[in-house]
């Protein structure tokens, strides 16, 4: 489970079975419109990657983070 915190650039990743916090990271600079998150296997490694889109007030930027390393791809 992937969530965002308010209008910050923070992303939180939770275990889908017991809802424990697995990780949190800064996806980018906070913007007025906040950010939107989704999970999908973008790099075909059978793990959900994290897709982050930034809201209004900034550029039309979408970033993908590897689900195993949480590093930008």
Coordinates of C-alpha atoms in Angstrom, one line a residue:
X1 CA 0.0 0.0 0.0
X2 CA 1.5 3.4 -1.0
X3 CA 0.3 6.7 0.3
X4 CA 1.3 10.3 0.4
X5 CA 1.4 12.7 3.3
X6 CA -0.6 15.9 2.8
X7 CA 0.9 18.3 0.3
X8 CA 4.5 17.3 1.1
X9 CA 6.7 15.2 -1.2
X10 CA 6.7 12.3 1.3
X11 CA 5.6 8.8 0.2
X12 CA 4.9 6.1 2.8
X13 CA 4.9 2.4 1.9
X14 CA 2.9 -0.1 4.0
X15 CA 2.7 -3.9 4.1
X16 CA -0.6 -5.0 2.7
X17 CA -1.1 -7.8 5.2
X18 CA -0.5 -6.1 8.6
X19 CA -0.3 -2.4 7.5
X20 CA 3.1 -2.0 9.1
X21 CA 5.2 0.9 7.7
X22 CA 7.9 -0.6 5.4
X23 CA 9.5 2.5 4.2
X24 CA 9.1 6.2 3.7
X25 CA 11.0 8.5 1.3
X26 CA 11.0 11.9 -0.3
X27 CA 9.7 11.6 -3.8
X28 CA 10.5 15.2 -4.7
X29 CA 10.2 18.8 -3.7
X30 CA 6.8 19.6 -2.2
X31 CA 4.5 21.5 -4.5
X32 CA 1.3 23.5 -4.0
X33 CA -0.8 20.8 -5.6
X34 CA 0.7 17.9 -3.6
X35 CA 1.3 14.6 -5.3
X36 CA -0.5 11.5 -6.4
X37 CA 0.8 8.0 -6.0
X38 CA 0.1 4.6 -7.7
X39 CA 1.7 1.2 -7.8
X40 CA 2.4 -0.8 -10.9
X41 CA 5.1 -3.2 -12.2
X42 CA 6.7 -0.8 -14.6
X43 CA 10.1 -2.6 -15.1
X44 CA 8.6 -6.1 -15.4
X45 CA 10.4 -7.6 -12.3
X46 CA 7.2 -8.9 -10.7
X47 CA 7.4 -6.2 -7.9
X48 CA 5.1 -3.2 -7.7
X49 CA 7.0 0.0 -8.5
X50 CA 5.9 3.4 -7.2
X51 CA 4.6 6.0 -9.7
X52 CA 4.4 9.6 -8.4
X53 CA 2.7 12.4 -10.3
X54 CA 2.9 16.0 -9.0
X55 CA -0.2 18.1 -8.8
X56 CA -1.0 21.6 -9.9
X57 CA 1.5 24.4 -9.5
X58 CA 4.4 22.6 -10.9
X59 CA 5.7 21.0 -14.1
X60 CA 3.9 17.9 -15.5
X61 CA 6.4 15.6 -13.9
X62 CA 5.9 11.9 -13.3
X63 CA 8.6 9.9 -11.5
X64 CA 8.9 6.1 -11.1
X65 CA 10.7 4.5 -8.2
X66 CA 11.9 0.9 -8.3
X67 CA 9.8 -1.2 -5.8
X68 CA 12.8 -3.2 -4.6
X69 CA 15.3 -0.3 -4.0
X70 CA 13.0 2.8 -3.9
X71 CA 15.5 4.5 -6.2
X72 CA 14.3 6.5 -9.2
X73 CA 14.3 4.6 -12.5

